[in-house]
Amino acid sequence: MAPAAESPAVAGPAADTRVTDLIRGAIIRGEYAPNQRLIEADLSGVFAASRATVRTALLELAGEGLVERLPNRGSRVRAISVEEAIEILEVRIGVEGLCAAKTAAALSDRDAAELLDLRARMVESVAEGDLVEYSRLNLSLDNRIRELSHHTIAAEVLARLHAQSVRHQFKLSSRPQRAKVSVLEHAAIIDAVVARDPDAAEQAVRSHLLSVIAALRDLPPA
């Protein structure tokens, strides 16, 4: 279900960012299917934003590779194949591993406590079968490690790559057996980062993403 509308509609840089974030999130969560048309008038009503704001958001998301602009036909969700998602994950291995290593090398006690709390909540969500919450926490972990790395270029590259491949990962994490494997891999990443071990953190990321690639290759044809 798309997010509830807010009223009245607003415009400006803050609104552009808000609407871009909301549409991006809806696409990642699968609320808009691959190849689905994104009609500006409809999105304007859903997100309580002007059509100009929606148009700006769609242009931004087209730049990220999530939306495809069709000549004289508006926009649609870009379909990303499993093969393309795997290639993106292969690139992410190096960049995401770098961010994890950077985070491990400069982690504060306060940030370590935050990551350990996130670890506990991820384990709990899988144990309780709350895979929607687990997927949300998974995204939070990825975002937090990027932020804590303080590596601007790597974080920008990852933000784009992650948005394009995360829909396939979201599908994987909604499978109970895969989630039980994934949560252990994420726990290993957090443990290595909290231990302030850059090499172990980088290797834990590599192992996790290679595991994701293997799981994607095992998916039945769509």
Backbone as numpy.savetxt, mean C-alpha at the origin, in Angstrom:
# Nx Ny Nz CAx CAy CAz Cx Cy Cz
-17.53 -0.93 -0.31 -18.37 0.26 -0.31 -17.49 1.50 -0.31
-17.82 2.47 -1.17 -17.03 3.69 -1.23 -17.25 4.51 0.03
-16.26 5.35 0.40 -16.40 6.17 1.59 -17.61 7.08 1.51
-18.20 7.36 2.65 -19.37 8.22 2.69 -19.02 9.63 2.27
-19.94 10.29 1.64 -19.71 11.66 1.19 -19.68 12.61 2.36
-18.92 13.68 2.18 -18.88 14.75 3.17 -19.45 16.00 2.52
-20.09 16.84 3.26 -20.72 18.02 2.71 -20.41 19.22 3.60
-20.24 20.42 2.99 -20.28 20.71 1.56 -18.97 20.36 0.88
-19.00 20.37 -0.48 -17.80 20.11 -1.25 -16.80 21.23 -1.05
-15.52 20.87 -0.98 -14.49 21.86 -0.79 -13.47 21.72 -1.90
-12.66 22.77 -2.08 -11.64 22.77 -3.12 -10.37 23.35 -2.54
-9.26 23.18 -3.28 -7.98 23.70 -2.82 -6.98 22.59 -2.66
-5.71 22.93 -2.36 -4.66 21.90 -2.23 -4.98 20.82 -1.21
-5.54 21.21 -0.05 -5.87 20.21 0.97 -6.92 19.24 0.47
-7.93 19.77 -0.25 -8.97 18.92 -0.80 -8.41 18.01 -1.88
-7.49 18.53 -2.70 -6.87 17.70 -3.74 -6.18 16.50 -3.11
-5.41 16.75 -2.05 -4.68 15.67 -1.39 -5.64 14.68 -0.75
-6.68 15.20 -0.07 -7.65 14.32 0.59 -8.33 13.41 -0.41
-8.81 13.96 -1.51 -9.54 13.17 -2.49 -8.62 12.18 -3.19
-7.39 12.61 -3.47 -6.42 11.68 -4.07 -6.19 10.50 -3.14
-6.01 10.77 -1.87 -5.78 9.70 -0.89 -6.98 8.76 -0.79
-8.18 9.33 -0.80 -9.38 8.51 -0.67 -9.59 7.62 -1.89
-9.41 8.18 -3.08 -9.58 7.36 -4.28 -8.49 6.30 -4.37
-7.26 6.68 -4.04 -6.16 5.71 -4.04 -6.48 4.54 -3.10
-6.94 4.88 -1.89 -7.26 3.84 -0.92 -8.37 2.93 -1.41
-9.39 3.51 -2.05 -10.50 2.70 -2.56 -10.05 1.76 -3.66
-9.14 2.23 -4.52 -8.62 1.37 -5.59 -7.79 0.23 -5.00
-6.92 0.57 -4.04 -6.06 -0.44 -3.43 -6.89 -1.52 -2.74
-7.97 -1.10 -2.06 -8.81 -2.06 -1.34 -9.74 -2.84 -2.26
-9.75 -2.51 -3.55 -10.58 -3.23 -4.49 -12.00 -2.74 -4.58
-12.28 -1.56 -4.01 -13.63 -1.01 -4.09 -13.96 -0.56 -5.51
-12.93 -0.26 -6.28 -13.08 0.00 -7.71 -12.26 -1.07 -8.42
-12.89 -1.82 -9.30 -12.26 -2.98 -9.92 -11.36 -2.56 -11.08
-10.38 -3.39 -11.42 -9.56 -3.12 -12.61 -10.44 -2.91 -13.84
-10.11 -1.90 -14.62 -10.81 -1.50 -15.85 -12.16 -0.80 -15.59
-12.54 -0.62 -14.32 -13.79 0.08 -14.03 -13.66 1.56 -14.37
-14.67 2.10 -15.02 -14.67 3.52 -15.36 -14.79 4.35 -14.08
-14.05 5.44 -14.04 -14.09 6.38 -12.92 -14.72 7.67 -13.43
-15.98 7.83 -13.15 -16.74 8.96 -13.68 -16.64 10.14 -12.73
-16.15 11.26 -13.24 -15.88 12.42 -12.39 -17.11 12.88 -11.63
-18.26 12.91 -12.27 -19.47 13.38 -11.59 -19.83 12.46 -10.43
-19.69 11.16 -10.62 -20.00 10.21 -9.54 -19.01 10.36 -8.39
-17.72 10.45 -8.72 -16.70 10.59 -7.67 -16.87 11.91 -6.92
-17.29 12.93 -7.63 -17.52 14.23 -6.99 -18.58 14.12 -5.90
-19.63 13.35 -6.19 -20.68 13.16 -5.19 -20.24 12.28 -4.04
-19.53 11.20 -4.35 -19.09 10.27 -3.31 -18.14 10.93 -2.32
-17.20 11.73 -2.86 -16.15 12.30 -2.02 -16.39 13.78 -1.67
-17.59 14.29 -2.01 -17.96 15.67 -1.67 -16.88 16.64 -2.09
-16.51 16.56 -3.36 -15.46 17.42 -3.89 -15.90 17.96 -5.25
-15.29 19.04 -5.65 -15.61 19.61 -6.96 -15.07 18.68 -8.05
-15.62 18.79 -9.25 -15.14 17.97 -10.35 -13.70 18.32 -10.69
-13.34 19.58 -10.51 -11.95 19.97 -10.77 -11.01 19.26 -9.80
-11.42 19.14 -8.54 -10.61 18.44 -7.55 -10.49 16.96 -7.91
-11.59 16.35 -8.32 -11.57 14.94 -8.73 -10.68 14.76 -9.94
-10.77 15.69 -10.90 -9.94 15.59 -12.11 -8.46 15.66 -11.75
-8.12 16.57 -10.83 -6.72 16.68 -10.39 -6.27 15.38 -9.72
-7.14 14.79 -8.90 -6.81 13.54 -8.22 -6.57 12.42 -9.23
-7.42 12.33 -10.25 -7.27 11.27 -11.25 -5.99 11.44 -12.06
-5.61 12.68 -12.33 -4.35 12.93 -13.04 -3.16 12.50 -12.18
-3.23 12.79 -10.88 -2.17 12.38 -9.96 -2.07 10.86 -9.91
-3.20 10.18 -9.84 -3.20 8.73 -9.76 -2.80 8.09 -11.09
-3.05 8.78 -12.19 -2.55 8.30 -13.48 -1.03 8.34 -13.49
-0.46 9.38 -12.89 0.99 9.47 -12.78 1.57 8.38 -11.93
0.79 7.88 -10.97 1.25 6.79 -10.09 1.04 5.42 -10.72
0.34 5.38 -11.85 0.11 4.11 -12.51 -1.12 3.36 -12.04
-1.96 4.01 -11.22 -3.17 3.36 -10.72 -4.38 3.61 -11.61
-4.35 4.72 -12.34 -5.47 5.12 -13.19 -4.97 5.28 -14.62
-5.84 4.92 -15.55 -5.52 5.05 -16.97 -6.44 6.09 -17.57
-5.86 7.08 -18.23 -6.64 8.13 -18.89 -6.94 7.68 -20.32
-8.21 7.73 -20.70 -8.63 7.28 -22.02 -8.99 8.51 -22.87
-8.41 8.66 -24.05 -8.70 9.83 -24.89 -10.19 9.99 -25.15
-10.71 11.13 -24.75 -12.12 11.48 -24.96 -13.10 10.54 -24.25
-12.60 9.72 -23.31 -13.48 8.77 -22.63 -13.31 8.80 -21.11
-12.54 9.73 -20.60 -12.39 9.84 -19.16 -11.30 8.92 -18.62
-11.56 8.32 -17.46 -10.54 7.52 -16.77 -11.12 6.18 -16.35
-10.21 5.23 -16.11 -10.60 3.93 -15.55 -9.46 3.42 -14.69
-9.77 2.47 -13.82 -8.74 1.84 -12.99 -7.83 1.03 -13.90
-6.54 1.26 -13.79 -5.61 0.51 -14.64 -5.46 -0.91 -14.14
-5.61 -1.85 -15.05 -5.44 -3.26 -14.70 -3.96 -3.59 -14.68
-3.48 -4.09 -13.55 -2.08 -4.45 -13.41 -2.01 -5.98 -13.31
-1.31 -6.59 -14.27 -1.24 -8.04 -14.32 -0.38 -8.58 -13.17
-0.53 -9.86 -12.90 0.32 -10.51 -11.89 1.78 -10.42 -12.31
2.04 -10.56 -13.60 3.42 -10.49 -14.09 4.03 -9.12 -13.81
3.25 -8.08 -14.06 3.75 -6.72 -13.78 3.93 -6.51 -12.28
2.99 -7.02 -11.49 3.11 -6.88 -10.03 4.38 -7.57 -9.53
4.72 -8.71 -10.12 5.94 -9.41 -9.72 7.17 -8.59 -10.06
7.19 -7.97 -11.23 8.32 -7.13 -11.61 8.46 -5.95 -10.64
7.33 -5.38 -10.24 7.36 -4.27 -9.29 7.93 -4.74 -7.95
7.50 -5.91 -7.52 8.01 -6.47 -6.25 9.51 -6.73 -6.32
9.99 -7.16 -7.47 11.42 -7.40 -7.63 12.22 -6.11 -7.46
11.66 -5.01 -7.95 12.32 -3.71 -7.76 12.21 -3.28 -6.30
11.05 -3.54 -5.70 10.85 -3.15 -4.30 11.82 -3.84 -3.34
12.27 -5.04 -3.70 13.17 -5.77 -2.80 14.36 -4.90 -2.42
15.00 -4.30 -3.42 16.18 -3.49 -3.14 15.87 -2.21 -2.40
14.83 -1.50 -2.85 14.53 -0.19 -2.27 13.92 -0.33 -0.88
13.03 -1.29 -0.71 12.39 -1.49 0.59 13.40 -2.03 1.61
14.30 -2.88 1.12 15.35 -3.37 2.01 16.25 -2.24 2.48
16.54 -1.32 1.58 17.34 -0.14 1.95 16.65 0.66 3.06
15.34 0.88 2.90 14.60 1.66 3.91 14.60 0.94 5.26
14.44 -0.37 5.25 14.44 -1.12 6.50 15.81 -1.03 7.17
16.88 -1.12 6.35 18.23 -1.02 6.91 18.48 0.37 7.49
18.04 1.40 6.79 18.21 2.77 7.28 17.44 2.97 8.58
16.24 2.42 8.64 15.42 2.54 9.85 16.10 1.84 11.02
16.61 0.65 10.78 17.28 -0.11 11.85 18.49 0.62 12.39
19.19 1.33 11.51 20.43 1.99 11.90 20.21 3.22 12.77
19.00 3.77 12.73 18.78 5.05 13.44 17.48 5.05 14.24
17.04 3.88 14.68 15.74 3.78 15.36 15.83 4.28 16.79
14.87 5.13 17.17 14.80 5.60 18.55 14.04 4.59 19.40
14.19 4.71 20.70 13.46 3.82 21.60 11.96 4.01 21.46
11.55 5.24 21.28 10.11 5.53 21.14 9.56 4.87 19.88
10.29 4.98 18.77 9.82 4.37 17.53 9.88 2.86 17.60
10.86 2.32 18.33 10.94 0.87 18.52 9.70 0.37 19.26
9.28 1.09 20.28 8.09 0.71 21.04 6.85 0.75 20.15
6.78 1.75 19.26 5.64 1.86 18.34 5.60 0.65 17.40
6.75 0.26 16.87 6.80 -0.88 15.97 6.44 -2.18 16.68
6.88 -2.33 17.92 6.54 -3.54 18.68 5.05 -3.61 18.97
4.44 -2.46 19.23 3.00 -2.42 19.43 2.27 -2.82 18.14
2.77 -2.32 17.02 2.19 -2.66 15.72 2.35 -4.17 15.46
3.49 -4.71 15.82 3.73 -6.15 15.69 2.68 -6.95 16.47
2.44 -6.55 17.71 1.48 -7.26 18.56 0.08 -7.20 17.97
-0.29 -6.05 17.44 -1.63 -5.91 16.87 -1.77 -6.72 15.58
-0.70 -6.82 14.80 -0.75 -7.63 13.58 -0.94 -9.11 13.93
-0.17 -9.59 14.88 -0.28 -10.99 15.30 -1.69 -11.26 15.85
-2.20 -10.33 16.65 -3.54 -10.50 17.23 -4.62 -10.53 16.16
-4.50 -9.65 15.16 -5.53 -9.59 14.12 -5.60 -10.89 13.33
-4.43 -11.49 13.05 -4.43 -12.76 12.32 -4.98 -13.88 13.20
-4.59 -13.89 14.47 -5.08 -14.91 15.40 -6.60 -14.86 15.52
-7.17 -13.65 15.45 -8.62 -13.49 15.58 -9.33 -13.61 14.24
-8.57 -13.79 13.16 -9.19 -13.91 11.85 -9.68 -12.62 11.26
-9.22 -11.49 11.81 -9.63 -10.18 11.30 -8.64 -9.76 10.21
-8.84 -10.28 9.00 -7.88 -10.08 7.93 -7.98 -8.69 7.32
-9.13 -8.04 7.44 -9.24 -6.66 6.99 -8.35 -5.76 7.84
-8.41 -5.97 9.16 -7.56 -5.19 10.06 -6.09 -5.53 9.82
-5.80 -6.79 9.58 -4.41 -7.17 9.30 -3.88 -6.47 8.06
-4.68 -6.42 7.02 -4.27 -5.72 5.79 -4.01 -4.25 6.06
-4.86 -3.63 6.88 -4.68 -2.22 7.22 -3.37 -2.02 7.99
-3.11 -2.89 8.96 -1.88 -2.78 9.75 -0.65 -3.05 8.89
-0.78 -3.95 7.93 0.29 -4.24 7.00 0.70 -2.98 6.24
-0.29 -2.26 5.74 -0.01 -1.00 5.05 0.62 0.02 5.99
0.14 0.06 7.21 0.69 1.00 8.19 2.16 0.71 8.45
2.51 -0.58 8.55 3.91 -0.94 8.78 4.79 -0.51 7.61
4.34 -0.79 6.40 5.12 -0.39 5.22 5.34 1.12 5.21
4.27 1.86 5.47 4.38 3.33 5.46 5.31 3.83 6.56
5.21 3.21 7.74 6.01 3.69 8.88 7.50 3.44 8.67
7.84 2.29 8.13 9.25 2.01 7.88 9.81 2.97 6.83
9.01 3.28 5.83 9.45 4.28 4.84 9.72 5.62 5.52
8.79 6.03 6.37 8.94 7.32 7.04 10.16 7.35 7.95
10.35 6.28 8.70 11.44 6.23 9.68 12.81 6.09 9.02
12.84 5.69 7.76 14.12 5.58 7.06 14.75 6.95 6.79
13.89 7.98 6.71 14.33 9.34 6.40 15.14 9.39 5.11
14.78 8.51 4.18 15.41 8.48 2.86 14.36 8.95 1.86
14.41 10.22 1.53 13.33 10.84 0.75 13.14 10.18 -0.61
14.21 9.97 -1.35 14.08 9.42 -2.70 13.53 8.00 -2.66
14.09 7.18 -1.78 13.61 5.80 -1.67 12.13 5.77 -1.27
11.74 6.64 -0.35 10.35 6.67 0.10 9.42 7.07 -1.04
9.84 8.03 -1.86 9.01 8.46 -2.99 8.87 7.35 -4.03
9.98 6.67 -4.31 9.93 5.56 -5.27 9.02 4.45 -4.75
9.17 4.12 -3.48 8.38 3.05 -2.90 6.89 3.39 -2.86
6.56 4.63 -2.59 5.15 5.02 -2.54 4.46 4.70 -3.86
5.15 4.98 -4.96 4.57 4.71 -6.28 4.52 3.20 -6.56
5.63 2.52 -6.31 5.68 1.09 -6.59 4.70 0.32 -5.71
4.62 0.70 -4.45 3.76 -0.01 -3.52 2.30 0.12 -3.91
1.90 1.32 -4.31 0.50 1.53 -4.69 0.11 0.64 -5.86
1.04 0.40 -6.79 0.71 -0.39 -7.97 0.62 -1.88 -7.68
1.43 -2.38 -6.75 1.45 -3.83 -6.51 0.61 -4.24 -5.32
0.18 -3.28 -4.50 -0.45 -3.64 -3.23 -1.82 -4.27 -3.41
-2.50 -4.02 -4.52 -3.80 -4.64 -4.72 -3.69 -6.16 -4.75
-2.63 -6.66 -5.41 -2.43 -8.11 -5.45 -2.05 -8.63 -4.08
-1.23 -7.87 -3.34 -0.88 -8.28 -1.98 -2.09 -8.25 -1.07
-2.98 -7.28 -1.29 -4.20 -7.18 -0.49 -5.04 -8.44 -0.67
-5.12 -8.94 -1.92 -5.85 -10.18 -2.16 -5.19 -11.36 -1.45
-3.87 -11.39 -1.47 -3.16 -12.47 -0.79 -3.42 -12.45 0.71
-3.33 -11.26 1.30 -3.46 -11.15 2.75 -4.87 -11.46 3.24
-5.85 -11.48 2.31 -7.22 -11.82 2.69 -7.43 -13.33 2.73
-6.39 -14.09 2.40 -6.46 -15.55 2.46 -5.88 -16.00 3.80
-6.66 -16.68 4.63 -6.21 -17.01 5.99 -4.86 -17.71 6.05
-4.61 -18.70 5.19 -3.35 -19.43 5.26 -2.17 -18.55 4.87
-2.37 -17.68 3.88 -1.29 -16.77 3.48 -1.03 -15.75 4.59
-2.08 -15.27 5.23 -1.91 -14.29 6.30 -1.08 -14.87 7.45
-1.25 -16.16 7.73 -0.49 -16.79 8.82 1.00 -16.84 8.49
1.34 -16.96 7.21 2.74 -16.92 6.79 3.25 -15.49 6.79
2.44 -14.61 6.23 2.83 -13.21 6.07 3.10 -12.54 7.41
2.28 -12.82 8.42 2.45 -12.14 9.69 3.77 -12.52 10.35
4.21 -13.75 10.16 5.50 -14.17 10.70 6.64 -13.45 9.98
6.48 -13.25 8.69 7.51 -12.53 7.92 7.58 -11.07 8.34
6.43 -10.45 8.58 6.42 -9.06 9.03 6.99 -8.95 10.44
6.68 -9.93 11.28 7.24 -9.93 12.63 8.76 -10.01 12.59
9.29 -10.80 11.65 10.74 -10.92 11.51 11.37 -9.60 11.07
10.68 -8.88 10.20 11.18 -7.56 9.78 11.23 -6.62 10.97
10.14 -6.57 11.74 10.09 -5.69 12.91 11.16 -6.08 13.92
11.31 -7.37 14.17 12.30 -7.83 15.15 13.72 -7.39 14.74
14.03 -7.50 13.45 15.36 -7.12 12.98 15.57 -5.61 13.09
14.53 -4.85 12.76 14.63 -3.39 12.85 14.80 -2.96 14.30
13.99 -3.52 15.19 14.05 -3.17 16.61 15.39 -3.59 17.23
15.99 -4.66 16.69 17.30 -5.10 17.16 18.43 -4.21 16.65
18.05 -3.22 15.83 19.03 -2.28 15.23 20.07 -3.05 14.41
19.59 -4.03 13.65 20.47 -4.85 12.81 20.13 -4.58 11.34
20.81 -3.62 10.68 20.47 -3.26 9.29 20.54 -4.43 8.32
21.57 -5.28 8.44 21.70 -6.40 7.51 20.55 -7.38 7.67
20.19 -7.68 8.91 19.08 -8.61 9.16 17.76 -8.02 8.69
17.59 -6.70 8.88 16.36 -6.04 8.44 16.22 -6.11 6.92
17.32 -5.85 6.23 17.30 -5.90 4.77 17.01 -7.32 4.28
17.60 -8.30 4.92 17.37 -9.70 4.53 15.95 -10.14 4.83
15.39 -9.66 5.95 14.00 -10.02 6.30 13.03 -9.47 5.26
13.28 -8.25 4.79 12.44 -7.67 3.74 12.56 -8.49 2.47
13.79 -8.83 2.11 14.02 -9.63 0.90 13.27 -10.97 0.98
13.40 -11.64 2.11 12.74 -12.94 2.27 11.22 -12.80 2.16
10.68 -11.75 2.77 9.23 -11.54 2.72 8.76 -11.29 1.29
9.42 -10.40 0.57 8.95 -10.06 -0.78 9.15 -11.22 -1.75
10.20 -12.00 -1.57 10.35 -13.20 -2.40 9.23 -14.20 -2.11
8.81 -14.26 -0.85 7.68 -15.11 -0.48 6.39 -14.63 -1.13
6.20 -13.30 -1.18 5.02 -12.75 -1.84 5.03 -13.09 -3.32
6.19 -12.95 -3.95 6.32 -13.27 -5.37 5.94 -14.73 -5.62
6.45 -15.62 -4.79 6.14 -17.04 -4.94 4.64 -17.29 -4.78
4.02 -16.60 -3.83 2.58 -16.78 -3.60 1.77 -16.25 -4.79
2.21 -15.14 -5.37 1.51 -14.59 -6.54 1.60 -15.56 -7.71
2.76 -16.17 -7.88 2.93 -17.11 -8.99 2.04 -18.34 -8.82
1.67 -18.63 -7.58 0.82 -19.80 -7.30 -0.67 -19.50 -7.40
-1.01 -18.22 -7.57 -2.42 -17.87 -7.67 -3.05 -18.50 -8.92
-4.28 -18.97 -8.82 -4.95 -19.48 -10.02 -5.21 -18.34 -11.00
-5.27 -18.62 -12.30 -5.54 -17.57 -13.29 -6.84 -16.85 -12.99
-6.81 -15.53 -13.20 -8.03 -14.73 -12.92 -9.12 -15.08 -13.90
